[in-house]
Amino acid sequence: MKTINDFNFKDKKALIRVDFNVPLNDAQEVTDTTRIEAAKPTIIKILEDGGSCILMSHLGRPKAKEAEFSLKHVVNSASEILGVQVKFADDCIGDSVKEAVDGLQPGEILLLENLRYHPEEKAGDASFAKELAAFGDIYVNDAFGTAHRAHASTAVIAQFFRDNKCFGNLLASEIVNVNKVLSDGEKPVTAIIGGAKVSSKITIIENILDKIDHLIIGGGMAFTFVKAKGGQIGNSLVEDDKQQLALEILDKAQQKNVEVHLPVDCIIADAFSKDANTDTAAINNIPDGWMGLDGATQTRELFASVIVKSRTILFNGPIGVFEMDKFAQGTVDVCTAIAEATADGAFSLVGGGDSVAAVKQFDFGNKVSYVSTGGGAMLEMLEGKTLPGIKAILD
Ligand code: AMP
């Protein structure tokens, strides 16, 4: 796997695909700089080598060249974080951009305008990719958030660089860390899969069954399993058409010697609301009119006891409706157990959408081994797919 550390960028122009698709407020100010900070190590290494950086990114989903999606709104934040005044090109291809690129000196950074102002970006257009490619000596992909897209700047462009292409630090560490779970995980390996729906997690579960020893199933998706096994789940979330699939998963897990841990009790509510009345019930005996929205004491203890004995942990999907305080404790307790195991030397990866949000919300970000930066991209990696942005560098 070639990374930026395999190159010396002295007097080279690095064309870097970053993910600066950051949230903006109504005043067009960046409200969360995580993604810019995540790209910093790659950019700094190139500048310190004596190279210059041409940054390409998309921002939002523009239909035309709408001003609200201009990457110029990101320039101030990026300059502050990178410690260098970032220059800005008001397009991403064309003569004026070429002029700005030609004038770029070692130590300088040029941010190109939103790639998605050109429909060719998402279409994966090869001639558009070739125009972009002409600006750089070396292509660096550091945009994990879009690595699952076969777009012009994320994948198609790589063919124009032969050997002069590599992963940035961020993308490289995402690959290394997911492989620590999927290929080289020290046993016992535990996957905690929660969240709303079985249907969105099924491919992940099927892909990881060969790699894990314990499967903890939490969140709304657990009720499809409980109902399929004959339990009374009241008004809890369920996907009736996935009950058969749930039973097949349980069967497969047994064949592969994977121990499955379903919730045994839950916090029930008479409405999906933070003001709902609540009670506790056995997971398979929930009264009509009530729904399970979090794991209760026995479930939390069961899950924690499995997690603290694990050496490799994947956390994907919350245990309950953690966005509401009343239903957050199951997820908090899982985070606490993961933190404890990690402090004890286990490797823990938090990946995919809402579990990342939960870990951040409850301040566990520094107590786990790795928090993935890419929602959809991480899900696809866990599903065992080869991401186009990664394949393009390896080819
Ligand atoms: P996902 O994106 O599939 O990981 O789902 C995450 C969402 O699942 C979060 O917004 C949670 O609030 C929600 N969730 C977790 N547990 C439950 C539950 N028991 N019932 C309904 N929604 C849930």
XYZ file of C-alpha atoms and ligand atoms in Angstrom:
418
model
C 0.000 0.000 0.000
C 1.671 3.226 -1.164
C 1.255 6.209 1.129
C 2.580 9.765 1.184
C 5.457 8.486 3.308
C 6.798 6.658 0.237
C 7.310 9.970 -1.594
C 9.461 13.043 -1.177
C 7.343 15.976 -2.341
C 10.200 18.495 -2.693
C 9.331 20.849 -5.582
C 6.356 18.619 -6.442
C 2.760 19.692 -6.820
C 0.565 17.272 -4.886
C -2.999 17.051 -6.162
C -4.923 15.957 -3.094
C -8.549 14.794 -2.960
C -9.664 15.848 0.501
C -13.080 15.686 2.113
C -13.876 19.293 2.988
C -17.604 18.616 2.793
C -18.111 20.391 6.120
C -21.308 21.723 7.696
C -21.953 25.493 7.356
C -24.348 27.703 9.320
C -26.646 30.369 7.825
C -23.774 32.876 7.863
C -21.761 30.363 5.766
C -19.314 29.684 8.589
C -17.877 26.230 9.177
C -19.527 24.729 12.273
C -17.514 21.491 12.515
C -13.874 21.454 11.403
C -13.209 17.741 12.081
C -12.717 16.891 8.413
C -10.272 19.735 7.811
C -8.281 18.731 10.881
C -8.288 15.119 9.661
C -6.590 16.161 6.393
C -3.952 18.283 8.149
C -1.216 15.638 8.724
C -1.116 14.799 4.998
C -0.986 18.435 3.918
C 1.672 19.354 6.480
C 3.938 16.435 5.511
C 3.847 17.573 1.866
C 4.555 21.208 2.751
C 7.391 20.203 5.083
C 8.941 18.142 2.283
C 9.051 21.364 0.245
C 6.091 20.640 -1.988
C 2.871 22.502 -2.680
C -0.727 21.298 -2.298
C -3.645 21.604 -4.665
C -6.766 20.613 -2.749
C -9.851 19.242 -4.480
C -13.142 18.611 -2.704
C -16.887 18.712 -3.059
C -19.243 20.595 -0.766
C -22.888 19.595 -0.458
C -25.046 18.632 -3.378
C -25.213 21.620 -5.728
C -27.525 21.351 -8.721
C -25.824 24.258 -10.458
C -23.159 26.761 -9.401
C -25.099 27.891 -6.319
C -23.071 30.320 -4.175
C -24.049 28.608 -0.918
C -22.014 25.560 -1.949
C -18.834 27.482 -2.771
C -15.703 26.163 -1.118
C -14.568 29.753 -0.592
C -16.578 29.564 2.656
C -14.036 27.044 3.902
C -10.912 29.103 3.150
C -10.722 30.948 6.493
C -11.153 27.846 8.626
C -8.699 25.870 6.509
C -6.086 28.669 6.694
C -6.448 28.847 10.458
C -6.166 25.093 10.977
C -3.326 24.562 8.501
C -1.397 27.646 9.620
C -0.933 28.805 6.018
C -3.070 31.309 4.090
C -4.927 29.045 1.666
C -5.295 30.456 -1.856
C -8.561 29.911 -3.679
C -9.305 29.204 -7.352
C -12.808 30.135 -8.424
C -13.191 27.009 -10.543
C -11.597 23.573 -10.530
C -10.638 23.363 -14.224
C -9.845 25.892 -16.958
C -7.252 28.541 -17.829
C -7.534 30.647 -14.684
C -6.971 27.582 -12.530
C -3.997 26.536 -14.650
C -2.489 29.973 -14.147
C -2.953 29.748 -10.372
C -1.443 26.247 -10.333
C 1.540 27.336 -12.445
C 2.256 30.167 -10.026
C 2.023 27.974 -6.922
C 5.282 27.945 -4.926
C 6.621 25.277 -2.538
C 4.927 25.698 0.837
C 1.729 27.079 -0.689
C -1.788 25.633 -0.756
C -4.416 26.205 -3.427
C -8.005 25.118 -2.821
C -10.036 24.521 -5.976
C -13.725 25.422 -6.240
C -16.392 22.767 -5.602
C -15.844 19.815 -7.951
C -19.577 19.137 -8.054
C -20.231 22.441 -9.819
C -19.332 20.234 -12.790
C -21.707 17.265 -13.288
C -18.752 15.409 -14.810
C -17.378 14.868 -11.307
C -20.175 12.568 -10.134
C -20.487 11.034 -13.601
C -16.868 9.877 -13.325
C -16.052 11.584 -16.633
C -12.572 10.638 -17.832
C -11.790 13.833 -19.745
C -12.773 15.976 -16.750
C -10.540 13.755 -14.589
C -7.713 14.219 -17.107
C -8.051 18.008 -16.918
C -7.786 17.846 -13.127
C -4.885 15.407 -13.330
C -2.848 17.844 -15.431
C -2.471 20.100 -12.355
C -0.484 17.686 -10.200
C 2.762 15.683 -10.258
C 1.518 13.229 -7.650
C -2.091 12.285 -6.865
C -2.984 11.758 -3.222
C -6.364 10.434 -2.117
C -7.132 11.368 1.480
C -10.921 11.563 1.226
C -12.197 8.499 3.033
C -15.741 9.931 3.173
C -16.040 9.621 -0.625
C -13.818 6.585 -1.218
C -16.924 4.463 -1.908
C -17.811 6.665 -4.890
C -16.390 6.091 -8.383
C -16.251 9.804 -9.118
C -13.775 11.633 -11.373
C -11.610 13.001 -8.546
C -11.867 10.009 -6.223
C -11.174 7.109 -8.572
C -11.121 7.825 -12.320
C -8.290 10.355 -12.001
C -5.841 7.783 -10.611
C -5.294 6.203 -14.043
C -3.447 9.341 -15.172
C -0.738 8.977 -12.539
C 0.643 5.443 -13.073
C 3.073 5.098 -10.134
C 2.700 8.640 -8.856
C -0.397 8.017 -6.752
C -0.813 7.171 -3.098
C -3.004 7.249 -0.011
C -2.925 10.176 2.361
C -2.493 9.552 6.090
C -6.190 9.582 6.867
C -7.264 7.126 4.195
C -4.293 4.870 4.996
C -5.176 4.757 8.686
C -8.840 3.978 7.951
C -7.683 0.984 5.875
C -5.175 -0.196 8.485
C -7.684 0.103 11.323
C -10.569 -1.647 9.616
C -8.193 -4.470 8.713
C -7.262 -4.800 12.366
C -10.839 -5.948 12.871
C -11.567 -7.761 9.608
C -8.246 -9.556 9.062
C -5.857 -9.438 11.964
C -8.137 -9.153 14.995
C -6.746 -10.666 18.193
C -9.348 -13.051 19.676
C -11.920 -12.906 21.092
C -13.371 -10.561 18.499
C -16.721 -8.944 19.338
C -18.991 -6.995 17.023
C -21.669 -4.799 18.565
C -24.254 -4.165 15.888
C -27.152 -1.913 16.794
C -29.207 0.848 15.269
C -32.611 0.954 13.740
C -32.902 -1.642 11.027
C -31.798 -5.183 10.271
C -32.017 -4.441 6.556
C -29.224 -1.840 6.663
C -26.880 -4.073 8.705
C -27.507 -7.478 7.192
C -24.612 -7.443 4.725
C -22.199 -6.361 7.444
C -23.299 -9.170 9.734
C -22.949 -11.731 6.944
C -19.481 -10.463 6.074
C -18.126 -10.452 9.609
C -19.542 -13.773 10.862
C -16.364 -15.561 9.742
C -14.183 -13.104 11.618
C -15.847 -12.764 15.008
C -16.422 -14.814 18.141
C -19.254 -12.758 19.664
C -22.097 -10.863 18.050
C -23.996 -8.425 20.251
C -27.238 -7.294 18.654
C -28.810 -4.163 20.110
C -31.033 -1.254 19.141
C -34.277 -1.392 17.235
C -33.025 -4.177 14.994
C -32.937 -6.625 17.924
C -36.749 -6.775 17.975
C -36.951 -8.433 14.566
C -34.790 -11.242 16.003
C -36.829 -11.421 19.212
C -40.143 -11.587 17.335
C -38.770 -14.190 14.927
C -37.937 -16.324 17.965
C -41.560 -16.054 19.152
C -41.290 -13.109 21.571
C -44.015 -10.516 22.240
C -42.489 -7.176 21.266
C -45.524 -4.868 21.649
C -45.166 -1.812 19.429
C -41.376 -1.998 19.116
C -39.686 -1.362 15.799
C -39.798 -4.453 13.603
C -39.217 -5.485 10.010
C -41.638 -8.353 9.616
C -40.297 -9.321 6.217
C -36.828 -9.810 7.726
C -37.834 -12.337 10.399
C -36.842 -15.324 8.289
C -33.511 -13.682 7.526
C -32.981 -13.081 11.242
C -33.463 -16.782 11.954
C -31.039 -17.667 9.157
C -28.420 -15.367 10.666
C -28.826 -17.023 14.046
C -28.413 -20.420 12.372
C -25.337 -19.366 10.430
C -23.805 -17.879 13.557
C -24.296 -21.165 15.377
C -22.680 -23.117 12.553
C -19.689 -20.792 12.689
C -19.435 -20.958 16.473
C -20.282 -17.294 16.902
C -22.021 -16.601 20.195
C -24.964 -14.262 19.625
C -26.058 -12.018 22.497
C -29.527 -10.523 22.200
C -30.981 -8.140 24.793
C -32.772 -9.873 27.661
C -34.678 -6.907 29.057
C -35.435 -3.383 27.919
C -36.655 0.062 28.866
C -40.131 0.357 27.404
C -42.033 3.549 26.605
C -45.661 4.297 25.764
C -44.578 6.693 22.987
C -41.498 7.434 20.877
C -40.886 10.625 22.832
C -38.576 12.054 25.468
C -41.678 12.740 27.589
C -43.038 9.187 27.344
C -43.921 7.127 30.419
C -41.354 4.392 30.885
C -41.075 0.991 32.548
C -38.898 -2.116 32.304
C -39.894 -5.392 30.640
C -38.455 -8.716 29.595
C -37.394 -8.420 25.967
C -39.881 -11.094 24.863
C -42.821 -9.879 26.937
C -43.512 -6.286 25.989
C -47.167 -5.243 26.449
C -49.175 -3.933 23.497
C -48.998 -0.158 23.239
C -45.406 -0.122 24.588
C -42.131 -0.186 22.682
C -38.574 -1.076 23.674
C -36.269 1.904 23.278
C -33.145 0.908 25.240
C -31.465 -2.024 26.933
C -32.263 -2.342 30.663
C -30.016 -3.463 33.555
C -29.582 -7.165 32.758
C -28.921 -6.446 29.087
C -26.367 -3.785 29.914
C -24.581 -6.123 32.322
C -24.637 -8.961 29.803
C -23.257 -6.809 26.983
C -20.596 -5.242 29.235
C -19.449 -8.655 30.486
C -18.842 -9.818 26.901
C -17.160 -6.573 25.850
C -14.652 -6.356 28.722
C -13.381 -9.850 27.908
C -12.843 -9.016 24.218
C -9.487 -8.198 22.635
C -10.913 -6.752 19.403
C -14.150 -4.774 19.302
C -16.231 -3.301 16.504
C -19.004 -0.903 17.521
C -21.515 -0.137 14.807
C -24.930 1.179 15.768
C -26.343 2.324 19.121
C -28.071 0.100 21.692
C -31.037 2.421 22.175
C -32.491 5.748 21.145
C -29.454 7.530 22.605
C -30.560 10.908 21.256
C -33.133 11.006 24.113
C -31.623 11.026 27.647
C -34.117 8.495 28.964
C -32.967 5.906 26.428
C -29.237 6.632 26.318
C -27.894 4.551 29.204
C -27.609 1.286 27.247
C -25.348 2.972 24.723
C -23.384 4.823 27.419
C -22.745 1.547 29.280
C -21.535 -0.117 26.088
C -19.187 2.831 25.487
C -17.935 2.529 29.081
C -17.232 -1.185 28.646
C -15.428 -0.556 25.344
C -13.326 2.144 27.026
C -12.478 -0.253 29.855
C -11.446 -3.025 27.453
C -9.395 -0.531 25.433
C -7.591 0.721 28.545
C -6.805 -2.938 29.176
C -5.125 -3.310 25.777
C -7.983 -4.312 23.476
C -8.336 -2.740 20.028
C -11.656 -0.945 19.490
C -13.022 0.512 16.275
C -16.101 2.695 16.164
C -17.415 2.900 12.647
C -20.523 3.941 10.834
C -22.864 6.854 11.359
C -24.728 6.894 14.629
C -22.310 4.984 16.819
C -19.694 7.595 15.920
C -22.169 10.332 16.897
C -22.905 8.528 20.173
C -19.240 8.060 21.089
C -18.626 11.764 20.456
C -21.767 12.874 22.297
C -20.809 10.904 25.406
C -17.155 11.961 25.181
C -15.625 8.557 24.572
C -13.745 9.593 21.416
C -10.371 9.504 23.191
C -11.075 6.291 25.059
C -11.443 4.003 22.045
C -8.655 2.986 19.663
C -10.080 4.437 16.470
C -13.148 6.420 15.413
C -13.789 6.203 11.693
C -14.390 9.422 9.763
C -16.453 7.946 6.950
C -20.074 6.834 7.408
C -21.072 5.194 4.129
C -17.484 4.339 3.205
C -16.895 2.523 6.495
C -20.169 0.621 6.158
C -19.172 -0.575 2.699
C -15.747 -1.678 3.950
C -17.375 -3.634 6.748
C -19.678 -5.175 4.148
C -16.520 -6.488 2.469
C -16.801 -4.320 -0.639
C -13.739 -2.997 -2.453
C -14.075 0.767 -2.495
C -13.401 2.378 -5.911
C -11.246 5.121 -4.356
C -9.022 2.549 -2.699
C -8.884 0.165 -5.665
C -7.836 3.001 -7.996
C -4.690 3.620 -5.950
C -3.844 -0.058 -5.592
C -4.336 -0.879 -9.331
P -28.608 3.206 12.242
O -28.433 4.434 11.430
O -29.280 2.068 11.545
O -27.346 2.807 12.972
O -29.691 3.593 13.362
C -29.430 4.515 14.362
C -30.712 4.942 14.976
O -31.362 3.851 15.566
C -30.541 5.983 16.055
O -31.054 7.193 15.613
C -31.343 5.414 17.222
O -32.170 6.372 17.840
C -32.175 4.357 16.580
N -32.579 3.309 17.526
C -31.804 2.653 18.387
N -32.538 1.818 19.144
C -33.812 1.939 18.747
C -35.048 1.353 19.165
N -35.086 0.442 20.135
N -36.175 1.733 18.533
C -36.128 2.653 17.553
N -34.994 3.250 17.120
C -33.857 2.889 17.701
